Short mmCIF file of C-alpha atoms in Angstrom, two decimals:
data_model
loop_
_atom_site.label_atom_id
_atom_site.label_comp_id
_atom_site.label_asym_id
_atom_site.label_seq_id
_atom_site.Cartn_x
_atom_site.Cartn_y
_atom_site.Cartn_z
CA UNK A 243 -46.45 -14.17 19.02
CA UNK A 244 -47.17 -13.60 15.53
CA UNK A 245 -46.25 -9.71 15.78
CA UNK A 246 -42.90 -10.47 17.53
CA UNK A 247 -42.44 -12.89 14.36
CA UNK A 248 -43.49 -10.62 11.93
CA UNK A 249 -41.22 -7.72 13.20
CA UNK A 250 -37.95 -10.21 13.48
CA UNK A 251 -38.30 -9.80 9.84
CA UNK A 252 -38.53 -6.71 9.65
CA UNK A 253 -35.33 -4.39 9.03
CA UNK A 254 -33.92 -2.24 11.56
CA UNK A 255 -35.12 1.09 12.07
CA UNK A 256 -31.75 2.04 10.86
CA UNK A 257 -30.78 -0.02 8.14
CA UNK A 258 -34.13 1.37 6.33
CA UNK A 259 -33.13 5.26 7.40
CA UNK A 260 -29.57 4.83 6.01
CA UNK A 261 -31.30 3.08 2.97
CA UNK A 262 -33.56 5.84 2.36
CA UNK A 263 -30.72 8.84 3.06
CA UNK A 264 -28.02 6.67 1.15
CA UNK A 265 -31.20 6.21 -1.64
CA UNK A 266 -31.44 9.50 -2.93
CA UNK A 267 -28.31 10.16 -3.81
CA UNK A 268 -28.35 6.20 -5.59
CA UNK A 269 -31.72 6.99 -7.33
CA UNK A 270 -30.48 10.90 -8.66
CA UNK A 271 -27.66 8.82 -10.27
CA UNK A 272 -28.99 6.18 -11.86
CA UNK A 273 -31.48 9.12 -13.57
CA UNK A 274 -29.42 10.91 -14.54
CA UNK A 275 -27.77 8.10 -16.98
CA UNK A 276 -31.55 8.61 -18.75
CA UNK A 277 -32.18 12.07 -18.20
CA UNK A 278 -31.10 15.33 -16.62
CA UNK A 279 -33.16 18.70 -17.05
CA UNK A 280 -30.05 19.99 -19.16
CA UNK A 281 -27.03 18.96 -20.57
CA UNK A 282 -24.59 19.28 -16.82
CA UNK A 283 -21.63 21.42 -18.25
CA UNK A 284 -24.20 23.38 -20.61
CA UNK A 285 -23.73 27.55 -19.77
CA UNK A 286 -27.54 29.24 -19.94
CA UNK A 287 -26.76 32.83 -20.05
CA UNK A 288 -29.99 32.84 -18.05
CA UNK A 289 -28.99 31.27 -15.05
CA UNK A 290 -25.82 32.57 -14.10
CA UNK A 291 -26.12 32.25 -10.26
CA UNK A 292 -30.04 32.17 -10.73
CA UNK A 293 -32.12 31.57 -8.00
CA UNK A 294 -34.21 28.19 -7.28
CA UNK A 295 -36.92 28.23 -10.31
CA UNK A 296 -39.47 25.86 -11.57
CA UNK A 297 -37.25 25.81 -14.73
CA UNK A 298 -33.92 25.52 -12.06
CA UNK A 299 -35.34 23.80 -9.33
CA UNK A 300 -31.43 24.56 -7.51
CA UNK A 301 -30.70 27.59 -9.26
CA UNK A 302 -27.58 27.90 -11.19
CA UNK A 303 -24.16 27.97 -10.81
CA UNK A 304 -21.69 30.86 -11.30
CA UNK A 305 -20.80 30.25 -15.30
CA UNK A 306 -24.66 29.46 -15.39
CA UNK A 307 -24.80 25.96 -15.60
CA UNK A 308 -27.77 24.03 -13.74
CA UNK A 309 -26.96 23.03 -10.28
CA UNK A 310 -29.62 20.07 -10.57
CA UNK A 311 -28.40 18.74 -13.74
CA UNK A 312 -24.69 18.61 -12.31
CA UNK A 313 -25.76 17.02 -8.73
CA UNK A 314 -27.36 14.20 -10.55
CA UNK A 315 -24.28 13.82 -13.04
CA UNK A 316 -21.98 13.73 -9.78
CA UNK A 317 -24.45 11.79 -8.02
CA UNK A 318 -23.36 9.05 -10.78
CA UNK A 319 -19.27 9.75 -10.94
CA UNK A 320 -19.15 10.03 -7.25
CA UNK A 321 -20.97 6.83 -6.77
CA UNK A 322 -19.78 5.09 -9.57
CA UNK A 323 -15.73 5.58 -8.51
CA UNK A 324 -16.34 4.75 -5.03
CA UNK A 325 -18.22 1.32 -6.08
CA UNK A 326 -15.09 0.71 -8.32
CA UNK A 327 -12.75 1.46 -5.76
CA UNK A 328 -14.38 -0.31 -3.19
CA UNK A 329 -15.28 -3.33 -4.79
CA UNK A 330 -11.47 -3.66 -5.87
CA UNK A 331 -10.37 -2.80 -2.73
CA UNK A 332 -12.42 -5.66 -1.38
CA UNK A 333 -11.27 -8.45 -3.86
CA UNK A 334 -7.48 -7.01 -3.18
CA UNK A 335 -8.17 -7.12 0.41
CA UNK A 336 -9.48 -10.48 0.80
CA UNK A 337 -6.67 -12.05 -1.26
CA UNK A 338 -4.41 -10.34 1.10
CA UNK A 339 -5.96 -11.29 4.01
CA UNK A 340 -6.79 -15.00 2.99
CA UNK A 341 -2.82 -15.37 2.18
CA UNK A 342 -1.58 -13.45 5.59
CA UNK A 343 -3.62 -16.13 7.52
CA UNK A 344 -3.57 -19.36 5.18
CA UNK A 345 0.09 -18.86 5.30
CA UNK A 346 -0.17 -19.11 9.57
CA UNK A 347 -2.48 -21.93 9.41
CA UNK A 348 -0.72 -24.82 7.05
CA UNK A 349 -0.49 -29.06 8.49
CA UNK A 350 3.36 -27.52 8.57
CA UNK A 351 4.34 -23.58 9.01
CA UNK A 352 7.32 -22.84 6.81
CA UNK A 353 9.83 -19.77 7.64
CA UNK A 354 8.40 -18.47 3.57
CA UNK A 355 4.30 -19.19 5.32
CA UNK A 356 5.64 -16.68 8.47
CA UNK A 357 7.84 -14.10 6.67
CA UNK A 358 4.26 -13.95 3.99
CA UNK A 359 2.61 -12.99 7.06
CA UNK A 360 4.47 -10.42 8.66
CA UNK A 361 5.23 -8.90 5.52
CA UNK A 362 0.90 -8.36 4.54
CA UNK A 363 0.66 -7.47 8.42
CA UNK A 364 3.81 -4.92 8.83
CA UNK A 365 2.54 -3.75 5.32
CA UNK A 366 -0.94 -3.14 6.10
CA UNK A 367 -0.32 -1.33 9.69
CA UNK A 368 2.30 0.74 8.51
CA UNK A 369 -0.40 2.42 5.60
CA UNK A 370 -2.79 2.19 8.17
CA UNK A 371 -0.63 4.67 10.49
CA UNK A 372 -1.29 7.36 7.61
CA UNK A 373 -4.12 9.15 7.65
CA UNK A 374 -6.74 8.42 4.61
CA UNK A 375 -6.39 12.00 3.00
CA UNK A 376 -3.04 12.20 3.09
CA UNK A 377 -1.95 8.63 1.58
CA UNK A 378 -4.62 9.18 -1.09
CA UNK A 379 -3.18 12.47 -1.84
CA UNK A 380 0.35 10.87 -2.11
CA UNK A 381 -0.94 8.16 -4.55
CA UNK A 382 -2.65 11.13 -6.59
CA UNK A 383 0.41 13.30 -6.76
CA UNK A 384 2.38 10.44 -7.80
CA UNK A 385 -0.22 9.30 -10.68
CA UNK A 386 -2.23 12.58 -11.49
CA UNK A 387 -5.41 13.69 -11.24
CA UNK A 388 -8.42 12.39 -13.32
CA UNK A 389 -11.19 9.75 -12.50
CA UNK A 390 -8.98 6.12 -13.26
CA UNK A 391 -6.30 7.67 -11.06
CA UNK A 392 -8.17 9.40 -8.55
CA UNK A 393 -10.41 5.69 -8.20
CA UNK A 394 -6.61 4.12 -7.84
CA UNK A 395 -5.78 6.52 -5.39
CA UNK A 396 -9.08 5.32 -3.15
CA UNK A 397 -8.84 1.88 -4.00
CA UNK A 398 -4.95 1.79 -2.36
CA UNK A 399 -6.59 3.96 0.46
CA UNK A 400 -9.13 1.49 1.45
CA UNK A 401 -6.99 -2.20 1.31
CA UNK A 402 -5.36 -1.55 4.23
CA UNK A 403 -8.47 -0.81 6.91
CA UNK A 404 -10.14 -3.90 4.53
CA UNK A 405 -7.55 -6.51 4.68
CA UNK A 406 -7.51 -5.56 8.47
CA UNK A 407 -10.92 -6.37 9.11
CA UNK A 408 -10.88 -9.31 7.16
CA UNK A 409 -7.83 -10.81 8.79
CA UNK A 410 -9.40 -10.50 11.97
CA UNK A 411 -12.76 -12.24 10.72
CA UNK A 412 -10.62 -15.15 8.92
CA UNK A 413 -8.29 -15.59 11.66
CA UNK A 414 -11.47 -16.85 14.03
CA UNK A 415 -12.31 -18.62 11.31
CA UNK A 416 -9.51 -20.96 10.67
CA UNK A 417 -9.24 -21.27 14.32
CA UNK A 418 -12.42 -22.99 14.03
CA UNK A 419 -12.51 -27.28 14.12
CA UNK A 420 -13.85 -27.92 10.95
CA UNK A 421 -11.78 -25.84 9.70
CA UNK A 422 -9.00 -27.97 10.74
CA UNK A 423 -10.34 -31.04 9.97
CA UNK A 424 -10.58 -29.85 6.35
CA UNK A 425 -6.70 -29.17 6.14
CA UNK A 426 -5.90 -32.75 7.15
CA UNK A 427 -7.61 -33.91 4.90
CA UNK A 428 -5.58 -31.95 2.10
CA UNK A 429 -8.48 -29.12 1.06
CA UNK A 430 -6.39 -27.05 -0.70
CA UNK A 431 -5.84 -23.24 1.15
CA UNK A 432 -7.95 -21.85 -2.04
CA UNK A 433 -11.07 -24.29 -1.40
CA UNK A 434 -10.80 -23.38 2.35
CA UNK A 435 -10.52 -19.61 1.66
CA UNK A 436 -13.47 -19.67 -1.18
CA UNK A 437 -15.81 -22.18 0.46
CA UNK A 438 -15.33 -22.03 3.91
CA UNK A 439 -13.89 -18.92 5.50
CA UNK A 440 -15.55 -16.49 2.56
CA UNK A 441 -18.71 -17.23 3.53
CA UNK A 442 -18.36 -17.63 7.41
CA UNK A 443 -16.31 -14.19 7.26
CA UNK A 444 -18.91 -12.70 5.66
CA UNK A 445 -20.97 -11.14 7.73
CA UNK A 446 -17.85 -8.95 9.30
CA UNK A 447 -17.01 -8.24 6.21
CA UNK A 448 -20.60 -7.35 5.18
CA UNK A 449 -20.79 -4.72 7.80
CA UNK A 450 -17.40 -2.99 6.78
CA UNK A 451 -18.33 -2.68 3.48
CA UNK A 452 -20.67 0.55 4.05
CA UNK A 453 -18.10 1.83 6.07
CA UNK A 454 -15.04 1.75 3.81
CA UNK A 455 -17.68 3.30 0.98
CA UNK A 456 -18.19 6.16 3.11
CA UNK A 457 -14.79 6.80 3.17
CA UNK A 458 -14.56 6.61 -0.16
CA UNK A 459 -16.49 9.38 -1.33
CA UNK A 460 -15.40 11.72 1.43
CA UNK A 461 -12.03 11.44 0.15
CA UNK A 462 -12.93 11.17 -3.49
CA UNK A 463 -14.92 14.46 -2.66
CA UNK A 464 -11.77 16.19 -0.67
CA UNK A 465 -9.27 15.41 -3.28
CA UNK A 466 -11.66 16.73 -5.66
CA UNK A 467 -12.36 19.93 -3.85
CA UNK A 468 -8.73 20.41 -3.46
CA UNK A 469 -8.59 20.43 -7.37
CA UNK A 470 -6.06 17.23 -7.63
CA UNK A 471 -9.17 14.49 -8.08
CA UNK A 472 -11.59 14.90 -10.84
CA UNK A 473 -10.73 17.45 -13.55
CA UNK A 474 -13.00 20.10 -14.10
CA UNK A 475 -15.59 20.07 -16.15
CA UNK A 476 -16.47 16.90 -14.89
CA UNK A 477 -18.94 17.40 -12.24
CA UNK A 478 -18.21 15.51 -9.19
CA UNK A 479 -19.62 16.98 -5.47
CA UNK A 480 -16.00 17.33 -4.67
CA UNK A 481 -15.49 19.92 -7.70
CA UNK A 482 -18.77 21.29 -7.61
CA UNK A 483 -17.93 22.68 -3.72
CA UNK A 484 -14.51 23.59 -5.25
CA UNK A 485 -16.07 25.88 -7.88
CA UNK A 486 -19.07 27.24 -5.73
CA UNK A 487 -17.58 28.17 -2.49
CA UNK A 488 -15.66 31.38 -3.73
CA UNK A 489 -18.91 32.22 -5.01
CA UNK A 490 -21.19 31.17 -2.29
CA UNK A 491 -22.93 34.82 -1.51
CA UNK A 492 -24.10 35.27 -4.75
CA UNK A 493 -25.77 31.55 -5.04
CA UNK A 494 -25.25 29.49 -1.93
CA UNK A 495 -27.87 26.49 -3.27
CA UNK A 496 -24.33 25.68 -5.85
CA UNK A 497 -22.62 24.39 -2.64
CA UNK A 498 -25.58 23.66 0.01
CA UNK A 499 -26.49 21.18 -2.46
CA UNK A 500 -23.65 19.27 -3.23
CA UNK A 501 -22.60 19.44 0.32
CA UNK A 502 -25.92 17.83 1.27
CA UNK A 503 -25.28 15.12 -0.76
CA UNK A 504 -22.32 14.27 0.61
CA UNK A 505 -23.74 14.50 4.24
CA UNK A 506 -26.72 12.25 3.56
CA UNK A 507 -24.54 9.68 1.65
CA UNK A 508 -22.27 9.29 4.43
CA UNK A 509 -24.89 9.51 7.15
CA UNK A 510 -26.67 7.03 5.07
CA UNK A 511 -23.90 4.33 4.90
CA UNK A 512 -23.17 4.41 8.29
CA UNK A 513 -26.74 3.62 9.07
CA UNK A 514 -26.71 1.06 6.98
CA UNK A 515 -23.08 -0.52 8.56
CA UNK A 516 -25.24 -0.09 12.11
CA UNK A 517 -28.62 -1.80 10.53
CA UNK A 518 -26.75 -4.54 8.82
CA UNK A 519 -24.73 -5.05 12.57
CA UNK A 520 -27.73 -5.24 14.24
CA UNK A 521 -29.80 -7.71 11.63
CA UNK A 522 -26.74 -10.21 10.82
CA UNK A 523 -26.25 -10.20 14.97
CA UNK A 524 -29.75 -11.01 15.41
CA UNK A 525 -30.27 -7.75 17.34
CA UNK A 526 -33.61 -5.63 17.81
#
C-alpha cells in the first residue's frame, strides 16, 4: 500500500525521459549565457574542420570556429525564440479563444456575439489548412529575416493550432453548471474567463504547450537552414546545418551535432506532452 502510494507520486517514466532529453539542450543554454569554451563566431586557424579534441571536444567547423561553443550559443537563441514565440502565442491564443466562446455563451446571444465567433473560428481553420512551414515562410518573406521577425513568424504559426485547442477545452467548460450559474448572476465574461475556465482549461492546455514548442523550433530551425530565419553569424541549429552540410565530408560532427540537438529537443517535448497527459489524467 505504501509503495503503490509512493509511486502515484512519482512522475511518469516519460515525463522524466523527455525531461532529461529536452534537459540537455535547456542546461547547454543556460551555460552558455556564463561561459562557452570560446567566443561562438571566433575563427581559430587551428581548427578549421578539426577533429573532436580535448581542446574541441566537437571539432570545428569549416571557417574554424568551435562547434561546441556555437551549439551551446544556439542551444540559447533556439530556445530562447521558441519560449518567446510560444508564450505569446499562448496569451494571443487564449484571448482568442476565450472571446470565440464567451461571445456563444452570453444570458442573451447577439448577431455581433455570433458573427465574433465565426469570424476567430473561419479565421483560425482557414491558417490551420496551411501547412506550418509554409505560412511561417510567408510571414518571413513578408517581414524579413532576423530573430524579432523570424520569432513573429512562429508566434503567427502557432495561434491557430493554440486557440484551437483551447476553444475546445473552454467550450466544455462553459458548458459546465457552475459555469452558468455564474453568468446569471452577472460575473463579468473576463472574471469567468480568468477565474474559472483558465484554470479548469488548464490542464488541456498544459499538455499542448510541449507540443506547439516542438513545433516551434523545428520550424525556427527549417527557416533557418533555408537561410530566410536567423542571419548568419548568429548561430542558431537551423544555420549551423545550413553552413555544415555542404561541408559535411570534411567534418561531419558540424552537422551531427546540431542535428542531434534538434532530435532530442523534439523527442524530448513530446515526452513530456505524453508524461504530463498521463500525470494530469491520473494515468500509470
Amino acid at each position: 500500500m505504501h509503495h503503490s502510494q509512493e509511486s502515484a507520486h512519482l512522475p511518469p517514466l516519460t515525463l522524466a525521459l523527455g525531461i532529461i532529453l529536452a534537459g540537455i539542450p535547456l542546461a547547454m543554454g543556460l551555460i552558455s549565457l556564463l561561459y562557452t569554451p570560446f567566443e561562438p563566431n571566433l575563427i581559430i586557424a587551428n581548427a578549421v574542420s578539426a577533429p573532436i579534441t580535448p581542446t574541441h571536444p566537437l571539432g570545428g567547423d569549416y571557417l574554424g570556429r568551435d562547434t561546441l561553443s556555437r551549439l551551446m550559443t544556439g542551444a540559447r537563441i533556439t530556445i530562447t525564440m521558441a519560449t518567446m514565440a510560444i508564450t505569446t502565442a499562448t496569451i494571443t491564443a487564449f484571448a482568442l479563444s476565450a472571446t470565440s466562446v464567451a461571445a456563444l455563451n452570453t444570458p442573451t446571444p447577439s448577431r455581433t456575439g455570433q458573427l465574433t465567433h465565426k469570424t476567430i473560428t473561419f479565421l483560425t481553420n482557414t491558417l490551420m489548412g496551411i501547412p506550418s512551414l509554409l505560412l511561417a515562410l510567408a510571414v518571413v518573406s513578408i517581414l524579413g529575416g532576423g530573430i524579432a521577425n523570424t520569432t513573429i513568424a512562429i508566434t503567427i504559426m502557432l495561434v491557430p493550432g493554440l486557440t484551437r485547442v483551447m476553444q475546445a477545452a473552454l467550450i466544455q467548460v462553459y458548458a459546465e453548471d457552475y459555469i452558468k450559474v455564474a453568468k446569471t448572476w452577472g460575473v463579468s465574461n473576463i472574471n469567468i474567463a480568468l477565474k474559472h475556465a483558465l484554470p479548469n482549461a488548464a490542464p488541456s492546455i498544459i499538455v499542448a504547450i510541449p507540443i506547439y514548442m516542438s513545433a516551434a523550433i523545428l520550424v525556427e530551425a527549417g527557416l533557418s537552414y533555408l537561410g530566410l530565419g536567423v542571419a548568419p553569424p548568429t548561430p542558431s541549429w537551423g544555420i549551423m546545418l545550413n553552413q555544415s552540410i555542404p561541408h559535411i565530408n570534411a567534418q561531419p560532427m558540424a552537422a551531427i551535432a546540431p542535428a542531434t540537438m534538434i532530435i532530442f529537443t523534439i523527442l524530448g517535448l513530446n515526452l513530456i506532452s505524453d508524461g504530463l497527459n498521463q500525470k494530469l489524467r491520473g494515468k500509470k
